[in-house]
Every structure is written in structure tokens, then in C-alpha cells.
Amino acid sequence: MLTFVNAKINIGLSVVERRADGYHLLNTCFYPVGIHNGTPHNPEPFGDILELTTGHLPVPEADAASGAVSSYDAAPFRFIFTGNRIDCPPEKNLVVRAAQSFRSATGCDLPLTISLRKMIPDGAGLGGGSADATFTLRMLNRHTGSPLTDTQLEELALRLGADCPVFVKNQPTFAEGIGEIFSPIDSDSIRSLSERPYWLALVKPALHISTREAFAGIHPHYPAIPLREALRRPIEEWRGCVRNDFEESLFPLYPELPRLKESLYASGALYASMTGSGAALYGIFADREAARAALSAAAAPYSALIRL
């Protein structure tokens, strides 16, 4: 069983309060990206690849095509990781934790190999690790006859990370709380992103920004225009009212970030922003070729062209 894993962007991110336990409360729109990649509509490569195989496969040798190779056995599962190096011990990898959570919840004891080819960059605010975890839950659920409902999958996913549950239904969602309280988005502008279609130019400098570092400079506040209201405005008006609060603290520390954002606007982006608390930025374009030209102009170490 082969599964293509997409990512997400944040369209607006307001950090509105800080709880007594140190967690921050936020408002944001999670918007899945990369769903169309690999199709005739958008053949450019993007996203991670998960594969589930019955039995324990041998661990492949590293080569130029597979990149780094590592493996981990946690009965009854074997995990094989290729592609971008994952900077954490295997037992803490979200794919491993997701599989073990699924086993605990369902009693699954099938000998399986779960292979992950990692392509989505880390520290980018794209939710790549969260997506890998949730897609692992979904894949195991399908393979074993769907013993868990979507609600149960979301409950399992939430134990792995606040944004993990969004990848169960994998659709645009308004998030509150610490990012785990979901509700529909009443916005014609959000709906139009996939109907037109629009194109996303995604760029990332050679930076890795940790969540701890990103939140260190945050000063929680409620925006003058609530994000729900701002998202109802035409996309062309988002530049003045749909904001990511992390830009205020991180842009002065990393001048490459505002430079890339301005490059996207200079290339004709209708809206541009940093996503999440990571180092990736995106521009939304009405035209595919304009988005492609924006990637060339930005000349970032990592870039991707994505149909929304």
C-alpha cells in the first residue's frame, strides 16, 4: 500500500493568549497543500511517500537515489527511513509513535514494514512530521479493515501533536486552542483557492527554526481584525489584514525571510506569508507561470510549485 503524504500551510496565525501552563492559544487556518502533486494537473514532485508492506523487508543500502537510510524494529513493525535525514532518535519519530499508538488502540500484531521516504523539509512550518504520523494512522487503519472511526483517529493523532488531527479529514480548517479545536471556515475566498485553481510558490532558505525559538519572541494579543473576519475578505485584501504573528519576531533575526517574502510580492503574489512557526514562505498566485517565475526570482535553496 502506497500513500502520498501532503503538507499544510497556515493562512494567518494569531497567537492570542498564553495559558498558565505555558501553552499558547492561537487562531489559524490550516490549509492542506500538495494534494494534487503527482497528478497530470501538477506533476512537479512534492510531499513524502509512505509504503506499507506485509512482512519485514530487508533494509536497503544507501545510494544517490534514496539518500540517507536508517531502520528501526519495534515488534511487530519494521520501519525504514530514506530521503532527507530525520534529526531525532528512531523511537521518537512520529511515524514510529503513530504505529505504536495504533497497535495499542487496536491490538494489531501483524508483521509489517512501514517505509517513509522523507521529502518535505523539516523546520519549515509545513507540518511534514505531523502529516507523516497521521497518514501512518490512516494507512494502518485501512489495511486492517478500518477498525477506528475518523473521530477515534483524530483522538489518537492529537496525542502525537496538536496539528496532527487536521490530516485525518485533510481539508481546510479553522483551528483554535493550541491548534486542536477545529471548526469549518465560512469564507468564499478560502473555498475559491481550490476551485479556480490558484498556485502556490513555496520557498525555504537554509534555516531551521525550532518551535521553542519561534515562541520565545511572541507577545500574545488579539488582532484588530479577527482572523475569521479577515479570511472572508477578497484574497487581494489579505496582505493588509491576514498576518502571521511569528513574522514580527523572526524577521528581524533572519533577514532572509523578509527578503523572500518581498520577492514573492514583487513577482506578483496576491498574498504572501510565512507558514506556521517555521522558515518556509509561500506566495499565492492566480497564474501557474507567474508562480514558476517567482520561484526562479527568489532563488531559494528549497522551492516547490504547488497547485492549491
PDB file of C-alpha atoms in Angstrom:
ATOM      1  CA  MET A   1       0.000   0.000   0.000  1.00  0.00           C
ATOM      2  CA  LEU A   2       1.493   3.297  -1.171  1.00  0.00           C
ATOM      3  CA  THR A   3       0.408   6.668   0.200  1.00  0.00           C
ATOM      4  CA  PHE A   4       1.494  10.140  -0.909  1.00  0.00           C
ATOM      5  CA  VAL A   5       1.701  12.482   2.070  1.00  0.00           C
ATOM      6  CA  ASN A   6       0.845  16.143   1.620  1.00  0.00           C
ATOM      7  CA  ALA A   7       1.689  19.074   3.924  1.00  0.00           C
ATOM      8  CA  LYS A   8      -0.163  22.156   5.147  1.00  0.00           C
ATOM      9  CA  ILE A   9       0.270  25.907   5.228  1.00  0.00           C
ATOM     10  CA  ASN A  10      -1.117  28.369   7.752  1.00  0.00           C
ATOM     11  CA  ILE A  11      -3.156  31.161   6.235  1.00  0.00           C
ATOM     12  CA  GLY A  12      -2.931  33.659   9.057  1.00  0.00           C
ATOM     13  CA  LEU A  13      -1.692  32.798  12.530  1.00  0.00           C
ATOM     14  CA  SER A  14      -2.689  34.886  15.548  1.00  0.00           C
ATOM     15  CA  VAL A  15      -1.189  33.996  18.929  1.00  0.00           C
ATOM     16  CA  VAL A  16      -3.874  35.428  21.183  1.00  0.00           C
ATOM     17  CA  GLU A  17      -3.135  34.245  24.744  1.00  0.00           C
ATOM     18  CA  ARG A  18      -0.628  32.369  26.901  1.00  0.00           C
ATOM     19  CA  ARG A  19      -2.023  29.874  29.383  1.00  0.00           C
ATOM     20  CA  ALA A  20      -0.718  29.438  32.924  1.00  0.00           C
ATOM     21  CA  ASP A  21       0.882  26.128  31.874  1.00  0.00           C
ATOM     22  CA  GLY A  22       2.941  27.900  29.212  1.00  0.00           C
ATOM     23  CA  TYR A  23       0.971  26.766  26.188  1.00  0.00           C
ATOM     24  CA  HIS A  24      -0.113  29.440  23.725  1.00  0.00           C
ATOM     25  CA  LEU A  25      -3.619  29.811  22.328  1.00  0.00           C
ATOM     26  CA  LEU A  26      -3.918  30.655  18.663  1.00  0.00           C
ATOM     27  CA  ASN A  27      -6.245  31.219  15.736  1.00  0.00           C
ATOM     28  CA  THR A  28      -5.205  29.944  12.325  1.00  0.00           C
ATOM     29  CA  CYS A  29      -6.411  28.414   9.088  1.00  0.00           C
ATOM     30  CA  PHE A  30      -4.804  25.065   8.290  1.00  0.00           C
ATOM     31  CA  TYR A  31      -4.849  24.597   4.520  1.00  0.00           C
ATOM     32  CA  PRO A  32      -3.602  21.257   3.091  1.00  0.00           C
ATOM     33  CA  VAL A  33      -1.178  21.632   0.175  1.00  0.00           C
ATOM     34  CA  GLY A  34       0.253  19.061  -2.196  1.00  0.00           C
ATOM     35  CA  ILE A  35      -2.930  17.039  -2.669  1.00  0.00           C
ATOM     36  CA  HIS A  36      -2.717  17.445  -6.472  1.00  0.00           C
ATOM     37  CA  ASN A  37       1.018  16.863  -6.771  1.00  0.00           C
ATOM     38  CA  GLY A  38       1.994  13.911  -8.911  1.00  0.00           C
ATOM     39  CA  THR A  39      -1.187  14.201 -10.987  1.00  0.00           C
ATOM     40  CA  PRO A  40      -1.362  15.463 -14.597  1.00  0.00           C
ATOM     41  CA  HIS A  41      -2.625  18.792 -13.213  1.00  0.00           C
ATOM     42  CA  ASN A  42       0.512  19.263 -11.111  1.00  0.00           C
ATOM     43  CA  PRO A  43       3.298  16.795 -11.983  1.00  0.00           C
ATOM     44  CA  GLU A  44       6.031  18.581 -10.005  1.00  0.00           C
ATOM     45  CA  PRO A  45       7.224  16.395  -7.099  1.00  0.00           C
ATOM     46  CA  PHE A  46       6.285  17.380  -3.559  1.00  0.00           C
ATOM     47  CA  GLY A  47       5.437  15.508  -0.384  1.00  0.00           C
ATOM     48  CA  ASP A  48       6.572  12.434   1.485  1.00  0.00           C
ATOM     49  CA  ILE A  49       5.899   8.827   0.460  1.00  0.00           C
ATOM     50  CA  LEU A  50       4.688   6.151   2.875  1.00  0.00           C
ATOM     51  CA  GLU A  51       4.551   2.467   1.971  1.00  0.00           C
ATOM     52  CA  LEU A  52       3.071  -0.394   3.977  1.00  0.00           C
ATOM     53  CA  THR A  53       4.214  -3.934   3.189  1.00  0.00           C
ATOM     54  CA  THR A  54       3.287  -7.249   4.783  1.00  0.00           C
ATOM     55  CA  GLY A  55       6.261  -8.890   6.472  1.00  0.00           C
ATOM     56  CA  HIS A  56       9.676  -7.491   7.299  1.00  0.00           C
ATOM     57  CA  LEU A  57      11.542  -6.201   4.259  1.00  0.00           C
ATOM     58  CA  PRO A  58      15.357  -6.110   4.179  1.00  0.00           C
ATOM     59  CA  VAL A  59      16.866  -2.677   4.805  1.00  0.00           C
ATOM     60  CA  PRO A  60      18.169  -1.204   1.520  1.00  0.00           C
ATOM     61  CA  GLU A  61      21.659   0.164   1.129  1.00  0.00           C
ATOM     62  CA  ALA A  62      22.097   3.915   0.815  1.00  0.00           C
ATOM     63  CA  ASP A  63      22.548   5.279  -2.700  1.00  0.00           C
ATOM     64  CA  ALA A  64      22.207   8.577  -4.539  1.00  0.00           C
ATOM     65  CA  ALA A  65      18.517   7.971  -5.220  1.00  0.00           C
ATOM     66  CA  SER A  66      17.420   7.023  -1.708  1.00  0.00           C
ATOM     67  CA  GLY A  67      19.646   9.400   0.253  1.00  0.00           C
ATOM     68  CA  ALA A  68      20.148   8.594   3.921  1.00  0.00           C
ATOM     69  CA  VAL A  69      18.874   5.187   5.067  1.00  0.00           C
ATOM     70  CA  SER A  70      18.033   4.162   8.612  1.00  0.00           C
ATOM     71  CA  SER A  71      15.833   1.497  10.148  1.00  0.00           C
ATOM     72  CA  TYR A  72      14.214   0.619  13.442  1.00  0.00           C
ATOM     73  CA  ASP A  73      12.483  -2.531  14.649  1.00  0.00           C
ATOM     74  CA  ALA A  74       9.687  -2.364  17.218  1.00  0.00           C
ATOM     75  CA  ALA A  75       7.762  -5.634  17.109  1.00  0.00           C
ATOM     76  CA  PRO A  76       5.666  -6.363  15.177  1.00  0.00           C
ATOM     77  CA  PHE A  77       6.723  -3.460  12.928  1.00  0.00           C
ATOM     78  CA  ARG A  78       9.865  -2.658  10.991  1.00  0.00           C
ATOM     79  CA  PHE A  79      10.476   0.968   9.967  1.00  0.00           C
ATOM     80  CA  ILE A  80      12.699   2.048   7.084  1.00  0.00           C
ATOM     81  CA  PHE A  81      13.506   5.726   6.555  1.00  0.00           C
ATOM     82  CA  THR A  82      15.043   7.163   3.386  1.00  0.00           C
ATOM     83  CA  GLY A  83      15.354  10.607   1.811  1.00  0.00           C
ATOM     84  CA  ASN A  84      16.034  13.626   3.997  1.00  0.00           C
ATOM     85  CA  ARG A  85      17.751  12.795   7.264  1.00  0.00           C
ATOM     86  CA  ILE A  86      15.373  12.903  10.244  1.00  0.00           C
ATOM     87  CA  ASP A  87      17.061  14.557  13.211  1.00  0.00           C
ATOM     88  CA  CYS A  88      15.668  12.544  16.125  1.00  0.00           C
ATOM     89  CA  PRO A  89      16.146   9.089  17.674  1.00  0.00           C
ATOM     90  CA  PRO A  90      14.100   6.444  15.815  1.00  0.00           C
ATOM     91  CA  GLU A  91      11.926   5.677  18.835  1.00  0.00           C
ATOM     92  CA  LYS A  92      10.815   9.317  18.913  1.00  0.00           C
ATOM     93  CA  ASN A  93      10.000   9.506  15.217  1.00  0.00           C
ATOM     94  CA  LEU A  94       6.326  10.379  14.806  1.00  0.00           C
ATOM     95  CA  VAL A  95       5.771   7.537  12.337  1.00  0.00           C
ATOM     96  CA  VAL A  96       7.039   5.043  14.924  1.00  0.00           C
ATOM     97  CA  ARG A  97       4.956   6.612  17.668  1.00  0.00           C
ATOM     98  CA  ALA A  98       1.866   6.637  15.438  1.00  0.00           C
ATOM     99  CA  ALA A  99       2.217   2.937  14.594  1.00  0.00           C
ATOM    100  CA  GLN A 100       2.702   2.043  18.247  1.00  0.00           C
ATOM    101  CA  SER A 101      -0.338   4.121  19.226  1.00  0.00           C
ATOM    102  CA  PHE A 102      -2.403   2.321  16.596  1.00  0.00           C
ATOM    103  CA  ARG A 103      -1.253  -1.050  17.896  1.00  0.00           C
ATOM    104  CA  SER A 104      -2.162  -0.101  21.461  1.00  0.00           C
ATOM    105  CA  ALA A 105      -5.606   1.067  20.362  1.00  0.00           C
ATOM    106  CA  THR A 106      -6.460  -1.885  18.116  1.00  0.00           C
ATOM    107  CA  GLY A 107      -4.258  -4.795  19.161  1.00  0.00           C
ATOM    108  CA  CYS A 108      -2.773  -5.021  15.669  1.00  0.00           C
ATOM    109  CA  ASP A 109       0.007  -7.639  15.751  1.00  0.00           C
ATOM    110  CA  LEU A 110       0.649  -8.111  12.025  1.00  0.00           C
ATOM    111  CA  PRO A 111       4.321  -8.182  10.969  1.00  0.00           C
ATOM    112  CA  LEU A 112       4.515  -5.084   8.763  1.00  0.00           C
ATOM    113  CA  THR A 113       7.179  -2.878   7.221  1.00  0.00           C
ATOM    114  CA  ILE A 114       6.451   0.846   7.170  1.00  0.00           C
ATOM    115  CA  SER A 115       8.747   2.753   4.815  1.00  0.00           C
ATOM    116  CA  LEU A 116       8.951   6.543   4.764  1.00  0.00           C
ATOM    117  CA  ARG A 117      10.709   8.498   2.035  1.00  0.00           C
ATOM    118  CA  LYS A 118      11.148  11.961   3.554  1.00  0.00           C
ATOM    119  CA  MET A 119      10.983  14.889   1.121  1.00  0.00           C
ATOM    120  CA  ILE A 120       9.123  17.679   2.970  1.00  0.00           C
ATOM    121  CA  PRO A 121      11.777  19.826   4.678  1.00  0.00           C
ATOM    122  CA  ASP A 122      11.948  19.919   8.468  1.00  0.00           C
ATOM    123  CA  GLY A 123      11.691  23.160  10.435  1.00  0.00           C
ATOM    124  CA  ALA A 124       9.606  24.717   7.676  1.00  0.00           C
ATOM    125  CA  GLY A 125       6.222  25.098   9.377  1.00  0.00           C
ATOM    126  CA  LEU A 126       4.677  22.718   6.827  1.00  0.00           C
ATOM    127  CA  GLY A 127       3.596  20.061   9.301  1.00  0.00           C
ATOM    128  CA  GLY A 128       5.529  17.336   7.495  1.00  0.00           C
ATOM    129  CA  GLY A 129       6.161  15.217  10.581  1.00  0.00           C
ATOM    130  CA  SER A 130       2.570  15.626  11.745  1.00  0.00           C
ATOM    131  CA  ALA A 131       1.305  14.593   8.326  1.00  0.00           C
ATOM    132  CA  ASP A 132       3.565  11.519   8.293  1.00  0.00           C
ATOM    133  CA  ALA A 133       2.178  10.452  11.668  1.00  0.00           C
ATOM    134  CA  THR A 134      -1.471  10.887  10.746  1.00  0.00           C
ATOM    135  CA  PHE A 135      -1.105   9.292   7.327  1.00  0.00           C
ATOM    136  CA  THR A 136       0.516   6.330   9.085  1.00  0.00           C
ATOM    137  CA  LEU A 137      -2.571   6.002  11.303  1.00  0.00           C
ATOM    138  CA  ARG A 138      -4.860   6.265   8.290  1.00  0.00           C
ATOM    139  CA  MET A 139      -2.849   3.726   6.286  1.00  0.00           C
ATOM    140  CA  LEU A 140      -2.774   1.180   9.103  1.00  0.00           C
ATOM    141  CA  ASN A 141      -6.496   1.690   9.663  1.00  0.00           C
ATOM    142  CA  ARG A 142      -7.313   0.962   6.010  1.00  0.00           C
ATOM    143  CA  HIS A 143      -5.003  -2.062   5.948  1.00  0.00           C
ATOM    144  CA  THR A 144      -6.705  -3.614   8.981  1.00  0.00           C
ATOM    145  CA  GLY A 145     -10.308  -3.081   7.843  1.00  0.00           C
ATOM    146  CA  SER A 146     -10.927   0.370   9.330  1.00  0.00           C
ATOM    147  CA  PRO A 147     -11.491  -0.558  12.981  1.00  0.00           C
ATOM    148  CA  LEU A 148     -11.259   3.121  14.001  1.00  0.00           C
ATOM    149  CA  THR A 149     -13.627   5.929  13.043  1.00  0.00           C
ATOM    150  CA  ASP A 150     -12.352   9.337  11.918  1.00  0.00           C
ATOM    151  CA  THR A 151     -13.135  10.680  15.382  1.00  0.00           C
ATOM    152  CA  GLN A 152     -11.050   7.939  17.004  1.00  0.00           C
ATOM    153  CA  LEU A 153      -8.214   8.586  14.550  1.00  0.00           C
ATOM    154  CA  GLU A 154      -8.323  12.275  15.441  1.00  0.00           C
ATOM    155  CA  GLU A 155      -8.114  11.406  19.145  1.00  0.00           C
ATOM    156  CA  LEU A 156      -5.063   9.219  18.524  1.00  0.00           C
ATOM    157  CA  ALA A 157      -3.482  11.858  16.291  1.00  0.00           C
ATOM    158  CA  LEU A 158      -3.946  14.580  18.923  1.00  0.00           C
ATOM    159  CA  ARG A 159      -1.754  12.624  21.342  1.00  0.00           C
ATOM    160  CA  LEU A 160       1.053  12.890  18.787  1.00  0.00           C
ATOM    161  CA  GLY A 161       0.791  16.628  18.085  1.00  0.00           C
ATOM    162  CA  ALA A 162      -1.699  19.490  18.168  1.00  0.00           C
ATOM    163  CA  ASP A 163      -1.855  19.841  14.364  1.00  0.00           C
ATOM    164  CA  CYS A 164      -1.846  16.100  13.586  1.00  0.00           C
ATOM    165  CA  PRO A 165      -5.663  15.674  13.598  1.00  0.00           C
ATOM    166  CA  VAL A 166      -6.105  18.095  10.682  1.00  0.00           C
ATOM    167  CA  PHE A 167      -4.657  15.453   8.352  1.00  0.00           C
ATOM    168  CA  VAL A 168      -7.407  12.927   9.155  1.00  0.00           C
ATOM    169  CA  LYS A 169     -10.031  14.744   7.082  1.00  0.00           C
ATOM    170  CA  ASN A 170      -7.297  16.668   5.230  1.00  0.00           C
ATOM    171  CA  GLN A 171      -9.355  19.730   4.372  1.00  0.00           C
ATOM    172  CA  PRO A 172      -9.166  23.472   5.124  1.00  0.00           C
ATOM    173  CA  THR A 173      -9.960  24.005   8.795  1.00  0.00           C
ATOM    174  CA  PHE A 174     -10.103  26.882  11.244  1.00  0.00           C
ATOM    175  CA  ALA A 175      -8.129  25.983  14.361  1.00  0.00           C
ATOM    176  CA  GLU A 176      -8.237  27.453  17.853  1.00  0.00           C
ATOM    177  CA  GLY A 177      -6.967  26.461  21.296  1.00  0.00           C
ATOM    178  CA  ILE A 178      -3.398  25.165  20.945  1.00  0.00           C
ATOM    179  CA  GLY A 179      -4.298  24.249  17.379  1.00  0.00           C
ATOM    180  CA  GLU A 180      -6.513  21.261  18.174  1.00  0.00           C
ATOM    181  CA  ILE A 181     -10.032  22.784  18.216  1.00  0.00           C
ATOM    182  CA  PHE A 182     -11.380  22.641  14.667  1.00  0.00           C
ATOM    183  CA  SER A 183     -14.366  24.271  13.014  1.00  0.00           C
ATOM    184  CA  PRO A 184     -15.469  24.951   9.425  1.00  0.00           C
ATOM    185  CA  ILE A 185     -14.318  28.100   7.652  1.00  0.00           C
ATOM    186  CA  ASP A 186     -17.100  30.299   6.323  1.00  0.00           C
ATOM    187  CA  SER A 187     -15.063  32.025   3.622  1.00  0.00           C
ATOM    188  CA  ASP A 188     -15.690  32.220  -0.108  1.00  0.00           C
ATOM    189  CA  SER A 189     -12.051  33.232  -0.533  1.00  0.00           C
ATOM    190  CA  ILE A 190     -10.797  30.026   1.100  1.00  0.00           C
ATOM    191  CA  ARG A 191     -13.214  27.930  -0.963  1.00  0.00           C
ATOM    192  CA  SER A 192     -12.089  29.645  -4.164  1.00  0.00           C
ATOM    193  CA  LEU A 193      -8.455  28.607  -3.681  1.00  0.00           C
ATOM    194  CA  SER A 194      -9.141  25.080  -4.916  1.00  0.00           C
ATOM    195  CA  GLU A 195     -11.883  25.981  -7.374  1.00  0.00           C
ATOM    196  CA  ARG A 196     -10.065  28.395  -9.678  1.00  0.00           C
ATOM    197  CA  PRO A 197      -7.294  26.988  -9.242  1.00  0.00           C
ATOM    198  CA  TYR A 198      -4.591  29.122  -7.660  1.00  0.00           C
ATOM    199  CA  TRP A 199      -0.902  28.238  -7.473  1.00  0.00           C
ATOM    200  CA  LEU A 200       1.460  28.246  -4.542  1.00  0.00           C
ATOM    201  CA  ALA A 201       5.122  29.226  -4.833  1.00  0.00           C
ATOM    202  CA  LEU A 202       6.811  27.728  -1.774  1.00  0.00           C
ATOM    203  CA  VAL A 203      10.337  28.778  -0.787  1.00  0.00           C
ATOM    204  CA  LYS A 204      12.605  27.996   2.157  1.00  0.00           C
ATOM    205  CA  PRO A 205      16.059  29.357   2.991  1.00  0.00           C
ATOM    206  CA  ALA A 206      18.703  27.157   4.594  1.00  0.00           C
ATOM    207  CA  LEU A 207      17.284  27.743   8.066  1.00  0.00           C
ATOM    208  CA  HIS A 208      15.783  25.518  10.745  1.00  0.00           C
ATOM    209  CA  ILE A 209      13.687  27.404  13.281  1.00  0.00           C
ATOM    210  CA  SER A 210      12.647  25.406  16.324  1.00  0.00           C
ATOM    211  CA  THR A 211       9.219  25.836  17.874  1.00  0.00           C
ATOM    212  CA  ARG A 212      10.863  26.934  21.130  1.00  0.00           C
ATOM    213  CA  GLU A 213      12.821  29.685  19.373  1.00  0.00           C
ATOM    214  CA  ALA A 214       9.781  30.862  17.436  1.00  0.00           C
ATOM    215  CA  PHE A 215       7.602  31.242  20.526  1.00  0.00           C
ATOM    216  CA  ALA A 216      10.361  32.910  22.567  1.00  0.00           C
ATOM    217  CA  GLY A 217       9.736  36.283  20.910  1.00  0.00           C
ATOM    218  CA  ILE A 218       5.941  36.125  20.779  1.00  0.00           C
ATOM    219  CA  HIS A 219       3.774  38.690  22.596  1.00  0.00           C
ATOM    220  CA  PRO A 220       0.206  37.321  22.586  1.00  0.00           C
ATOM    221  CA  HIS A 221      -2.543  39.725  21.544  1.00  0.00           C
ATOM    222  CA  TYR A 222      -5.852  39.775  19.738  1.00  0.00           C
ATOM    223  CA  PRO A 223      -5.624  41.345  16.256  1.00  0.00           C
ATOM    224  CA  ALA A 224      -7.628  44.428  15.373  1.00  0.00           C
ATOM    225  CA  ILE A 225      -9.422  42.377  12.708  1.00  0.00           C
ATOM    226  CA  PRO A 226     -10.209  38.848  13.936  1.00  0.00           C
ATOM    227  CA  LEU A 227      -8.750  36.233  11.632  1.00  0.00           C
ATOM    228  CA  ARG A 228     -12.138  34.656  10.814  1.00  0.00           C
ATOM    229  CA  GLU A 229     -13.343  38.035   9.597  1.00  0.00           C
ATOM    230  CA  ALA A 230     -10.134  38.799   7.708  1.00  0.00           C
ATOM    231  CA  LEU A 231     -10.327  35.499   5.808  1.00  0.00           C
ATOM    232  CA  ARG A 232     -13.768  36.446   4.471  1.00  0.00           C
ATOM    233  CA  ARG A 233     -12.252  39.376   2.597  1.00  0.00           C
ATOM    234  CA  PRO A 234     -11.064  39.008  -1.012  1.00  0.00           C
ATOM    235  CA  ILE A 235      -7.641  37.376  -1.331  1.00  0.00           C
ATOM    236  CA  GLU A 236      -6.270  40.615  -2.778  1.00  0.00           C
ATOM    237  CA  GLU A 237      -7.023  42.312   0.582  1.00  0.00           C
ATOM    238  CA  TRP A 238      -5.351  39.689   2.778  1.00  0.00           C
ATOM    239  CA  ARG A 239      -1.984  41.431   2.594  1.00  0.00           C
ATOM    240  CA  GLY A 240      -3.244  44.172   4.893  1.00  0.00           C
ATOM    241  CA  CYS A 241      -5.109  42.074   7.458  1.00  0.00           C
ATOM    242  CA  VAL A 242      -4.184  38.351   7.404  1.00  0.00           C
ATOM    243  CA  ARG A 243      -0.983  38.150   9.423  1.00  0.00           C
ATOM    244  CA  ASN A 244       1.348  35.547  10.879  1.00  0.00           C
ATOM    245  CA  ASP A 245       2.448  36.833  14.296  1.00  0.00           C
ATOM    246  CA  PHE A 246       5.758  34.952  14.113  1.00  0.00           C
ATOM    247  CA  GLU A 247       6.949  37.247  11.332  1.00  0.00           C
ATOM    248  CA  GLU A 248       7.172  40.176  13.745  1.00  0.00           C
ATOM    249  CA  SER A 249       9.686  38.412  15.989  1.00  0.00           C
ATOM    250  CA  LEU A 250      11.557  36.228  13.475  1.00  0.00           C
ATOM    251  CA  PHE A 251      12.021  38.606  10.533  1.00  0.00           C
ATOM    252  CA  PRO A 252      14.465  40.884  12.431  1.00  0.00           C
ATOM    253  CA  LEU A 253      16.536  37.823  13.404  1.00  0.00           C
ATOM    254  CA  TYR A 254      16.617  36.311   9.910  1.00  0.00           C
ATOM    255  CA  PRO A 255      16.733  38.999   7.167  1.00  0.00           C
ATOM    256  CA  GLU A 256      16.483  36.286   4.508  1.00  0.00           C
ATOM    257  CA  LEU A 257      12.845  35.728   5.468  1.00  0.00           C
ATOM    258  CA  PRO A 258      11.505  39.238   4.714  1.00  0.00           C
ATOM    259  CA  ARG A 259      13.662  39.331   1.576  1.00  0.00           C
ATOM    260  CA  LEU A 260      11.987  36.196   0.260  1.00  0.00           C
ATOM    261  CA  LYS A 261       8.536  37.488   1.173  1.00  0.00           C
ATOM    262  CA  GLU A 262       9.104  40.746  -0.681  1.00  0.00           C
ATOM    263  CA  SER A 263      10.468  38.801  -3.651  1.00  0.00           C
ATOM    264  CA  LEU A 264       7.193  36.858  -3.842  1.00  0.00           C
ATOM    265  CA  TYR A 265       5.173  40.072  -3.780  1.00  0.00           C
ATOM    266  CA  ALA A 266       7.462  41.662  -6.370  1.00  0.00           C
ATOM    267  CA  SER A 267       6.764  38.669  -8.630  1.00  0.00           C
ATOM    268  CA  GLY A 268       3.020  39.244  -8.435  1.00  0.00           C
ATOM    269  CA  ALA A 269       1.810  37.221  -5.445  1.00  0.00           C
ATOM    270  CA  LEU A 270      -1.739  38.071  -4.390  1.00  0.00           C
ATOM    271  CA  TYR A 271      -0.783  37.146  -0.845  1.00  0.00           C
ATOM    272  CA  ALA A 272       2.492  36.026   0.732  1.00  0.00           C
ATOM    273  CA  SER A 273       3.310  34.845   4.230  1.00  0.00           C
ATOM    274  CA  MET A 274       5.498  32.708   6.413  1.00  0.00           C
ATOM    275  CA  THR A 275       3.745  29.450   7.291  1.00  0.00           C
ATOM    276  CA  GLY A 276       3.444  28.196  10.842  1.00  0.00           C
ATOM    277  CA  SER A 277       6.403  28.939  13.069  1.00  0.00           C
ATOM    278  CA  GLY A 278       8.936  27.582  10.592  1.00  0.00           C
ATOM    279  CA  ALA A 279      11.199  29.001   7.939  1.00  0.00           C
ATOM    280  CA  ALA A 280       9.154  28.423   4.779  1.00  0.00           C
ATOM    281  CA  LEU A 281       7.300  31.204   2.980  1.00  0.00           C
ATOM    282  CA  TYR A 282       4.680  30.987   0.288  1.00  0.00           C
ATOM    283  CA  GLY A 283       3.035  33.195  -2.276  1.00  0.00           C
ATOM    284  CA  ILE A 284      -0.424  32.611  -3.724  1.00  0.00           C
ATOM    285  CA  PHE A 285      -0.615  33.284  -7.458  1.00  0.00           C
ATOM    286  CA  ALA A 286      -3.508  33.348  -9.911  1.00  0.00           C
ATOM    287  CA  ASP A 287      -1.280  32.077 -12.712  1.00  0.00           C
ATOM    288  CA  ARG A 288       0.942  28.987 -12.843  1.00  0.00           C
ATOM    289  CA  GLU A 289       3.682  30.565 -14.946  1.00  0.00           C
ATOM    290  CA  ALA A 290       3.831  33.610 -12.671  1.00  0.00           C
ATOM    291  CA  ALA A 291       4.310  31.289  -9.697  1.00  0.00           C
ATOM    292  CA  ARG A 292       7.040  29.409 -11.550  1.00  0.00           C
ATOM    293  CA  ALA A 293       8.805  32.683 -12.388  1.00  0.00           C
ATOM    294  CA  ALA A 294       8.569  33.729  -8.730  1.00  0.00           C
ATOM    295  CA  LEU A 295      10.465  30.605  -7.709  1.00  0.00           C
ATOM    296  CA  SER A 296      13.250  31.465 -10.146  1.00  0.00           C
ATOM    297  CA  ALA A 297      13.407  35.064  -8.927  1.00  0.00           C
ATOM    298  CA  ALA A 298      13.519  34.047  -5.254  1.00  0.00           C
ATOM    299  CA  ALA A 299      16.434  31.648  -5.875  1.00  0.00           C
ATOM    300  CA  ALA A 300      15.860  29.916  -2.540  1.00  0.00           C
ATOM    301  CA  PRO A 301      17.742  26.740  -1.534  1.00  0.00           C
ATOM    302  CA  TYR A 302      14.406  24.876  -1.459  1.00  0.00           C
ATOM    303  CA  SER A 303      11.369  25.629  -3.601  1.00  0.00           C
ATOM    304  CA  ALA A 304       8.213  23.905  -4.845  1.00  0.00           C
ATOM    305  CA  LEU A 305       5.375  24.742  -7.236  1.00  0.00           C
ATOM    306  CA  ILE A 306       2.039  23.519  -5.878  1.00  0.00           C
ATOM    307  CA  ARG A 307      -1.490  23.687  -7.209  1.00  0.00           C
ATOM    308  CA  LEU A 308      -3.952  24.678  -4.479  1.00  0.00           C
TER     309      LEU A 308
END
